[in-house]
Amino acid sequence: GDRPLYISIDIDCLDPAHAPGTGTPEAGGLTSRELLEILRGLAGCHLIGADVVEVAPAYDHAEITSVAASHVAYDLISLLALQEDPR
């Protein structure tokens, strides 16, 4: 509907192959592509805010978690930018 929506993405929802840099890795999680598709499917919702949590760079020497998290944050900001002006 048109109710306000706040999205909090815990990066450990991604499989450790896509985001090993978290304190609580979840085997069998989503791929980064699947998460981005879910987020893009929220276009048109009344998004009022969002965050990305649980990124622990010290656990990820290849820095792929930070890349995935930054792309998720970019898509969230893009969704916010696409909001229609309520005026």
Coordinates of C-alpha atoms in Angstrom, one line a residue:
G1 CA 0.0 0.0 0.0
D2 CA 1.0 3.6 0.6
R3 CA 2.0 3.2 4.3
P4 CA 5.5 4.4 5.3
L5 CA 8.2 1.8 4.9
Y6 CA 11.6 1.6 6.7
I7 CA 14.0 -1.1 5.5
S8 CA 16.8 -2.5 7.6
I9 CA 19.1 -4.8 5.7
D10 CA 21.3 -7.1 7.9
I11 CA 24.1 -8.1 5.5
D12 CA 24.2 -11.6 7.1
C13 CA 21.0 -12.4 5.1
L14 CA 23.5 -13.0 2.2
D15 CA 25.2 -16.3 1.9
P16 CA 28.8 -16.2 3.2
A17 CA 30.1 -16.7 -0.3
H18 CA 28.7 -13.3 -1.1
A19 CA 29.3 -11.6 2.3
P20 CA 31.8 -13.3 4.6
G21 CA 32.5 -10.1 6.5
T22 CA 29.8 -10.3 9.2
G23 CA 29.8 -11.5 12.8
T24 CA 27.0 -14.0 12.2
P25 CA 27.3 -15.6 8.7
E26 CA 24.2 -17.5 7.5
A27 CA 24.8 -20.6 5.3
G28 CA 22.2 -20.9 2.6
G29 CA 21.4 -17.2 2.5
L30 CA 20.5 -15.1 -0.5
T31 CA 22.9 -14.2 -3.3
S32 CA 23.6 -10.5 -3.7
R33 CA 21.7 -10.6 -7.0
E34 CA 18.6 -12.0 -5.3
L35 CA 18.7 -9.3 -2.6
L36 CA 19.1 -6.5 -5.2
E37 CA 16.1 -7.9 -7.1
I38 CA 14.0 -7.9 -4.0
L39 CA 15.0 -4.3 -3.2
R40 CA 14.3 -3.2 -6.8
G41 CA 10.9 -4.8 -6.5
L42 CA 10.0 -2.3 -3.9
A43 CA 10.0 0.6 -6.4
G44 CA 6.8 2.5 -5.9
C45 CA 6.5 1.8 -2.1
H46 CA 6.4 4.7 0.3
L47 CA 10.0 4.3 1.5
I48 CA 10.9 6.7 4.3
G49 CA 14.3 5.4 5.3
A50 CA 16.7 2.5 5.3
D51 CA 20.0 1.2 6.7
V52 CA 22.5 -1.6 6.2
V53 CA 24.0 -3.3 9.3
E54 CA 26.4 -6.0 10.4
V55 CA 29.3 -5.4 8.0
A56 CA 32.5 -6.4 9.7
P57 CA 35.4 -5.7 7.3
A58 CA 37.9 -7.4 9.7
Y59 CA 36.4 -10.8 8.8
D60 CA 36.6 -10.2 5.0
H61 CA 40.1 -9.8 3.6
A62 CA 38.8 -9.7 0.0
E63 CA 36.4 -6.8 0.8
I64 CA 33.5 -8.4 -1.1
T65 CA 31.1 -7.8 1.9
S66 CA 31.8 -4.0 1.7
V67 CA 31.2 -4.1 -2.0
A68 CA 27.9 -5.9 -1.6
A69 CA 26.8 -3.6 1.3
S70 CA 27.7 -0.5 -0.7
H71 CA 25.7 -1.7 -3.7
V72 CA 22.7 -2.4 -1.4
A73 CA 23.0 1.0 0.1
Y74 CA 23.2 2.6 -3.4
D75 CA 20.0 0.8 -4.4
L76 CA 18.3 1.9 -1.2
I77 CA 19.3 5.5 -1.8
S78 CA 18.1 5.2 -5.4
L79 CA 14.7 4.0 -4.2
L80 CA 14.5 7.0 -1.8
A81 CA 15.5 9.3 -4.7
L82 CA 12.7 7.9 -6.9
Q83 CA 10.0 8.8 -4.3
E84 CA 7.3 11.0 -5.7
D85 CA 7.2 14.5 -4.2
P86 CA 4.1 14.5 -1.9
R87 CA 3.5 18.3 -2.5

